[in-house]
Amino acid sequence: MMILAIQYLLLLALLLLAVPVLVLLSQVMAARYAKTLPSPAAERRPRIAVLVPAHNEAAGITEVVRGIREQLQPGDRLLVVADNCSDATAVLARGAGAEVTERFHDSLRGKGYALDHGIRHLAQQPPEVLIIVDADCLLGKGALERIARACEFSGRPVQALYLMHAPENTGPMRRIAEFAWVVKNHVRALGFQKMGLPCQLMGTGMAFTWAQISQAELATGHIVEDMKLGVDLAEAGQAPLFCPEAMVYSFFPTSDSGAQTQRTRWEHGHLSVLMTYVPRLLGGAFKAGSSALAGLALDLCVPPLALLVALSVAAWGVSAAGYLLFSWAWPLALASVLLLSIVVSVLLAWSGFARQVLSLGELFSAFAYVARKLPLYFKFVFNRQVEWVRSKRDSE
């Protein structure tokens, strides 16, 4: 009876693992093969304000401000919130042509507080559409206009395609990280967009109507305030839309400490949101009969790619041991299907969207990348990061 109970528990665990695996596979298949859906756009370009939260960004703020100003029109505003800065961020942003407000607080630190400060500053002359761009991000051509028109037309938050690039002459581990980013922010979001489902907010390149953003709860130290904001808006009936025609981009830090801080914040935050909000969203979807809430819950239930690969490999290993010791055929069959689904998803995503990012040989070396990230996931269990921590820049 004990052995039978263990077999049933293993099958239950495999069925739970099947949910994110199959969601990922469906997103990749849709991104590759489903019909392209152009993002809706209003005929009139709304009056916009671009809000840039910045903490000690003197090394790059001038280039960011100049890039944003090139896409502005008369009547638009560009506000930089120099948040707890100890460098020349405010001076350089003003010199580049931005409106600047400075904020200082000893304990209330984090991007959410900077955003709240900026919203209250803009409330004196509110725009029609507010766009948030991080202080280390650059814009693709016409990005602001595309997401502003899509937001004006739909009345919903709009997320641009946000990519992170590996710096030149870096090792394969950074390029594998870039590939994982492509899968998460491009392939998966595009797949759901083609299926008519919402996306997660990604922290930058986000457009909101003034009514949406002015009523949002922003003044928190949440580790991934963008994911939380997306969930809050979806529950209010305003799930975010993905606009792949607009792009913002940035670069991974070259320093190991900067990359590790960035990775820990993103992935611990994602796992925290998964555990906290997925059950709530599923309950709300069931009560309201909302496909948008269900879609967002399913999207959030997919953990970081490295963790999903590690879990699938571990599940197959346990199932194989069960087959050798107790002749458990069903767990091994199911685990094999899940592992094959992961392999197919990764290969289809790479061949369709990331051939220029890394070679096939480098892709097969990703097991070393997965192994290097295991301590990060153990840290989530035993010493979880719960506060927002800014990533160290290469200039620091």
mmCIF file of N, CA and C in Angstrom, residues 201-270:
data_model
loop_
_atom_site.group_PDB
_atom_site.id
_atom_site.type_symbol
_atom_site.label_atom_id
_atom_site.label_comp_id
_atom_site.label_asym_id
_atom_site.label_seq_id
_atom_site.Cartn_x
_atom_site.Cartn_y
_atom_site.Cartn_z
ATOM 1 N N LEU A 201 2.957 42.069 -17.574
ATOM 2 C CA LEU A 201 3.712 43.311 -17.694
ATOM 3 C C LEU A 201 5.174 43.007 -17.388
ATOM 4 N N MET A 202 6.083 43.656 -18.112
ATOM 5 C CA MET A 202 7.498 43.310 -18.059
ATOM 6 C C MET A 202 8.367 44.370 -17.415
ATOM 7 N N GLY A 203 7.758 45.454 -16.930
ATOM 8 C CA GLY A 203 8.528 46.435 -16.170
ATOM 9 C C GLY A 203 8.946 47.661 -16.929
ATOM 10 N N THR A 204 9.039 47.587 -18.240
ATOM 11 C CA THR A 204 9.432 48.730 -19.056
ATOM 12 C C THR A 204 8.745 48.607 -20.410
ATOM 13 N N GLY A 205 8.575 49.742 -21.098
ATOM 14 C CA GLY A 205 7.829 49.706 -22.354
ATOM 15 C C GLY A 205 6.360 49.420 -22.129
ATOM 16 N N MET A 206 5.796 49.969 -21.048
ATOM 17 C CA MET A 206 4.402 49.717 -20.682
ATOM 18 C C MET A 206 3.594 50.997 -20.848
ATOM 19 N N ALA A 207 2.444 50.903 -21.513
ATOM 20 C CA ALA A 207 1.568 52.060 -21.727
ATOM 21 C C ALA A 207 0.254 51.852 -20.993
ATOM 22 N N PHE A 208 -0.240 52.923 -20.347
ATOM 23 C CA PHE A 208 -1.486 52.875 -19.575
ATOM 24 C C PHE A 208 -2.305 54.120 -19.879
ATOM 25 N N THR A 209 -3.624 53.984 -19.831
ATOM 26 C CA THR A 209 -4.439 55.187 -19.806
ATOM 27 C C THR A 209 -4.212 55.874 -18.468
ATOM 28 N N TRP A 210 -4.457 57.169 -18.442
ATOM 29 C CA TRP A 210 -4.227 57.891 -17.187
ATOM 30 C C TRP A 210 -5.141 57.375 -16.081
ATOM 31 N N ALA A 211 -6.372 57.034 -16.416
ATOM 32 C CA ALA A 211 -7.297 56.517 -15.399
ATOM 33 C C ALA A 211 -6.761 55.231 -14.778
ATOM 34 N N GLN A 212 -6.169 54.377 -15.584
ATOM 35 C CA GLN A 212 -5.619 53.119 -15.052
ATOM 36 C C GLN A 212 -4.448 53.362 -14.112
ATOM 37 N N ILE A 213 -3.462 54.105 -14.564
ATOM 38 C CA ILE A 213 -2.224 54.219 -13.807
ATOM 39 C C ILE A 213 -2.382 55.136 -12.598
ATOM 40 N N SER A 214 -3.260 56.124 -12.693
ATOM 41 C CA SER A 214 -3.425 57.048 -11.572
ATOM 42 C C SER A 214 -4.139 56.403 -10.397
ATOM 43 N N GLN A 215 -4.866 55.320 -10.649
ATOM 44 C CA GLN A 215 -5.577 54.622 -9.573
ATOM 45 C C GLN A 215 -4.857 53.359 -9.115
ATOM 46 N N ALA A 216 -3.726 53.041 -9.741
ATOM 47 C CA ALA A 216 -3.010 51.805 -9.416
ATOM 48 C C ALA A 216 -2.254 51.947 -8.102
ATOM 49 N N GLU A 217 -2.096 50.828 -7.414
ATOM 50 C CA GLU A 217 -1.312 50.784 -6.181
ATOM 51 C C GLU A 217 0.156 50.565 -6.548
ATOM 52 N N LEU A 218 0.922 51.644 -6.536
ATOM 53 C CA LEU A 218 2.316 51.581 -6.967
ATOM 54 C C LEU A 218 3.310 51.703 -5.820
ATOM 55 N N ALA A 219 2.938 52.407 -4.763
ATOM 56 C CA ALA A 219 3.874 52.712 -3.676
ATOM 57 C C ALA A 219 4.088 51.491 -2.783
ATOM 58 N N THR A 220 4.763 50.494 -3.341
ATOM 59 C CA THR A 220 5.111 49.292 -2.588
ATOM 60 C C THR A 220 6.562 48.947 -2.881
ATOM 61 N N GLY A 221 7.149 48.167 -2.027
ATOM 62 C CA GLY A 221 8.505 47.688 -2.264
ATOM 63 C C GLY A 221 8.511 46.303 -2.865
ATOM 64 N N HIS A 222 7.433 45.947 -3.567
ATOM 65 C CA HIS A 222 7.330 44.591 -4.126
ATOM 66 C C HIS A 222 8.502 44.307 -5.045
ATOM 67 N N ILE A 223 9.036 43.097 -4.939
ATOM 68 C CA ILE A 223 10.253 42.740 -5.665
ATOM 69 C C ILE A 223 10.051 42.755 -7.175
ATOM 70 N N VAL A 224 8.857 42.432 -7.637
ATOM 71 C CA VAL A 224 8.534 42.525 -9.075
ATOM 72 C C VAL A 224 7.207 43.282 -9.190
ATOM 73 N N GLU A 225 7.296 44.590 -9.059
ATOM 74 C CA GLU A 225 6.103 45.428 -9.037
ATOM 75 C C GLU A 225 5.347 45.373 -10.356
ATOM 76 N N ASP A 226 6.052 45.081 -11.463
ATOM 77 C CA ASP A 226 5.394 45.020 -12.764
ATOM 78 C C ASP A 226 4.432 43.840 -12.845
ATOM 79 N N MET A 227 4.863 42.653 -12.389
ATOM 80 C CA MET A 227 3.980 41.484 -12.402
ATOM 81 C C MET A 227 2.754 41.725 -11.531
ATOM 82 N N LYS A 228 2.977 42.290 -10.354
ATOM 83 C CA LYS A 228 1.862 42.560 -9.444
ATOM 84 C C LYS A 228 0.880 43.538 -10.071
ATOM 85 N N LEU A 229 1.392 44.582 -10.715
ATOM 86 C CA LEU A 229 0.518 45.568 -11.350
ATOM 87 C C LEU A 229 -0.307 44.926 -12.459
ATOM 88 N N GLY A 230 0.310 44.045 -13.245
ATOM 89 C CA GLY A 230 -0.421 43.356 -14.305
ATOM 90 C C GLY A 230 -1.555 42.509 -13.759
ATOM 91 N N VAL A 231 -1.292 41.812 -12.648
ATOM 92 C CA VAL A 231 -2.336 40.998 -12.019
ATOM 93 C C VAL A 231 -3.461 41.881 -11.493
ATOM 94 N N ASP A 232 -3.103 42.981 -10.831
ATOM 95 C CA ASP A 232 -4.120 43.879 -10.281
ATOM 96 C C ASP A 232 -5.023 44.421 -11.387
ATOM 97 N N LEU A 233 -4.440 44.821 -12.502
ATOM 98 C CA LEU A 233 -5.233 45.376 -13.596
ATOM 99 C C LEU A 233 -6.089 44.296 -14.254
ATOM 100 N N ALA A 234 -5.545 43.087 -14.379
ATOM 101 C CA ALA A 234 -6.331 41.997 -14.964
ATOM 102 C C ALA A 234 -7.553 41.699 -14.108
ATOM 103 N N GLU A 235 -7.379 41.712 -12.791
ATOM 104 C CA GLU A 235 -8.515 41.459 -11.901
ATOM 105 C C GLU A 235 -9.552 42.570 -11.986
ATOM 106 N N ALA A 236 -9.127 43.755 -12.418
ATOM 107 C CA ALA A 236 -10.057 44.861 -12.608
ATOM 108 C C ALA A 236 -10.666 44.865 -14.005
ATOM 109 N N GLY A 237 -10.424 43.804 -14.770
ATOM 110 C CA GLY A 237 -10.991 43.693 -16.108
ATOM 111 C C GLY A 237 -10.172 44.359 -17.187
ATOM 112 N N GLN A 238 -8.896 44.659 -16.898
ATOM 113 C CA GLN A 238 -8.047 45.359 -17.859
ATOM 114 C C GLN A 238 -6.721 44.615 -18.024
ATOM 115 N N ALA A 239 -6.794 43.383 -18.504
ATOM 116 C CA ALA A 239 -5.595 42.567 -18.683
ATOM 117 C C ALA A 239 -4.713 43.159 -19.774
ATOM 118 N N PRO A 240 -3.401 43.145 -19.588
ATOM 119 C CA PRO A 240 -2.491 43.770 -20.562
ATOM 120 C C PRO A 240 -2.480 43.072 -21.917
ATOM 121 N N LEU A 241 -2.255 43.881 -22.961
ATOM 122 C CA LEU A 241 -2.098 43.395 -24.327
ATOM 123 C C LEU A 241 -0.625 43.444 -24.725
ATOM 124 N N PHE A 242 -0.210 42.511 -25.571
ATOM 125 C CA PHE A 242 1.170 42.486 -26.056
ATOM 126 C C PHE A 242 1.236 43.128 -27.430
ATOM 127 N N CYS A 243 2.209 44.026 -27.627
ATOM 128 C CA CYS A 243 2.395 44.716 -28.899
ATOM 129 C C CYS A 243 3.799 44.397 -29.421
ATOM 130 N N PRO A 244 3.949 43.307 -30.188
ATOM 131 C CA PRO A 244 5.291 42.910 -30.640
ATOM 132 C C PRO A 244 5.905 43.856 -31.654
ATOM 133 N N GLU A 245 5.101 44.750 -32.250
ATOM 134 C CA GLU A 245 5.643 45.681 -33.233
ATOM 135 C C GLU A 245 6.489 46.785 -32.586
ATOM 136 N N ALA A 246 6.324 47.003 -31.287
ATOM 137 C CA ALA A 246 7.099 48.013 -30.565
ATOM 138 C C ALA A 246 8.143 47.317 -29.700
ATOM 139 N N MET A 247 9.350 47.872 -29.647
ATOM 140 C CA MET A 247 10.413 47.209 -28.900
ATOM 141 C C MET A 247 11.168 48.178 -28.006
ATOM 142 N N VAL A 248 11.494 47.716 -26.813
ATOM 143 C CA VAL A 248 12.481 48.359 -25.953
ATOM 144 C C VAL A 248 13.533 47.305 -25.650
ATOM 145 N N TYR A 249 14.764 47.755 -25.403
ATOM 146 C CA TYR A 249 15.820 46.783 -25.167
ATOM 147 C C TYR A 249 16.880 47.334 -24.231
ATOM 148 N N SER A 250 17.598 46.412 -23.628
ATOM 149 C CA SER A 250 18.680 46.757 -22.727
ATOM 150 C C SER A 250 19.733 45.661 -22.821
ATOM 151 N N PHE A 251 20.747 45.720 -21.959
ATOM 152 C CA PHE A 251 21.841 44.762 -22.003
ATOM 153 C C PHE A 251 22.068 44.162 -20.620
ATOM 154 N N PHE A 252 22.364 42.873 -20.598
ATOM 155 C CA PHE A 252 22.711 42.233 -19.344
ATOM 156 C C PHE A 252 24.000 42.848 -18.797
ATOM 157 N N PRO A 253 24.122 42.971 -17.467
ATOM 158 C CA PRO A 253 25.400 43.424 -16.899
ATOM 159 C C PRO A 253 26.514 42.439 -17.249
ATOM 160 N N THR A 254 27.698 42.959 -17.484
ATOM 161 C CA THR A 254 28.829 42.072 -17.753
ATOM 162 C C THR A 254 29.418 41.513 -16.471
ATOM 163 N N SER A 255 29.245 42.232 -15.360
ATOM 164 C CA SER A 255 29.783 41.752 -14.088
ATOM 165 C C SER A 255 28.931 40.613 -13.548
ATOM 166 N N ASP A 256 29.576 39.644 -12.925
ATOM 167 C CA ASP A 256 28.851 38.512 -12.348
ATOM 168 C C ASP A 256 27.942 38.953 -11.207
ATOM 169 N N SER A 257 28.394 39.929 -10.412
ATOM 170 C CA SER A 257 27.574 40.366 -9.276
ATOM 171 C C SER A 257 26.315 41.073 -9.750
ATOM 172 N N GLY A 258 26.450 41.913 -10.792
ATOM 173 C CA GLY A 258 25.278 42.591 -11.321
ATOM 174 C C GLY A 258 24.286 41.622 -11.931
ATOM 175 N N ALA A 259 24.807 40.645 -12.689
ATOM 176 C CA ALA A 259 23.921 39.657 -13.307
ATOM 177 C C ALA A 259 23.224 38.798 -12.259
ATOM 178 N N GLN A 260 23.961 38.434 -11.196
ATOM 179 C CA GLN A 260 23.371 37.592 -10.162
ATOM 180 C C GLN A 260 22.270 38.328 -9.404
ATOM 181 N N THR A 261 22.492 39.597 -9.087
ATOM 182 C CA THR A 261 21.466 40.385 -8.404
ATOM 183 C C THR A 261 20.218 40.510 -9.253
ATOM 184 N N GLN A 262 20.417 40.786 -10.529
ATOM 185 C CA GLN A 262 19.304 40.942 -11.452
ATOM 186 C C GLN A 262 18.512 39.644 -11.579
ATOM 187 N N ARG A 263 19.234 38.544 -11.742
ATOM 188 C CA ARG A 263 18.592 37.242 -11.925
ATOM 189 C C ARG A 263 17.826 36.823 -10.680
ATOM 190 N N THR A 264 18.421 37.045 -9.518
ATOM 191 C CA THR A 264 17.762 36.664 -8.264
ATOM 192 C C THR A 264 16.469 37.439 -8.076
ATOM 193 N N ARG A 265 16.511 38.743 -8.338
ATOM 194 C CA ARG A 265 15.303 39.561 -8.168
ATOM 195 C C ARG A 265 14.203 39.105 -9.109
ATOM 196 N N TRP A 266 14.536 38.902 -10.374
ATOM 197 C CA TRP A 266 13.529 38.501 -11.348
ATOM 198 C C TRP A 266 12.925 37.141 -11.003
ATOM 199 N N GLU A 267 13.786 36.167 -10.728
ATOM 200 C CA GLU A 267 13.283 34.794 -10.611
ATOM 201 C C GLU A 267 12.644 34.537 -9.255
ATOM 202 N N HIS A 268 13.185 35.085 -8.170
ATOM 203 C CA HIS A 268 12.509 34.950 -6.878
ATOM 204 C C HIS A 268 11.175 35.676 -6.916
ATOM 205 N N GLY A 269 11.153 36.833 -7.569
ATOM 206 C CA GLY A 269 9.890 37.556 -7.682
ATOM 207 C C GLY A 269 8.858 36.786 -8.484
ATOM 208 N N HIS A 270 9.293 36.179 -9.586
ATOM 209 C CA HIS A 270 8.377 35.387 -10.420
ATOM 210 C C HIS A 270 7.800 34.230 -9.623
#
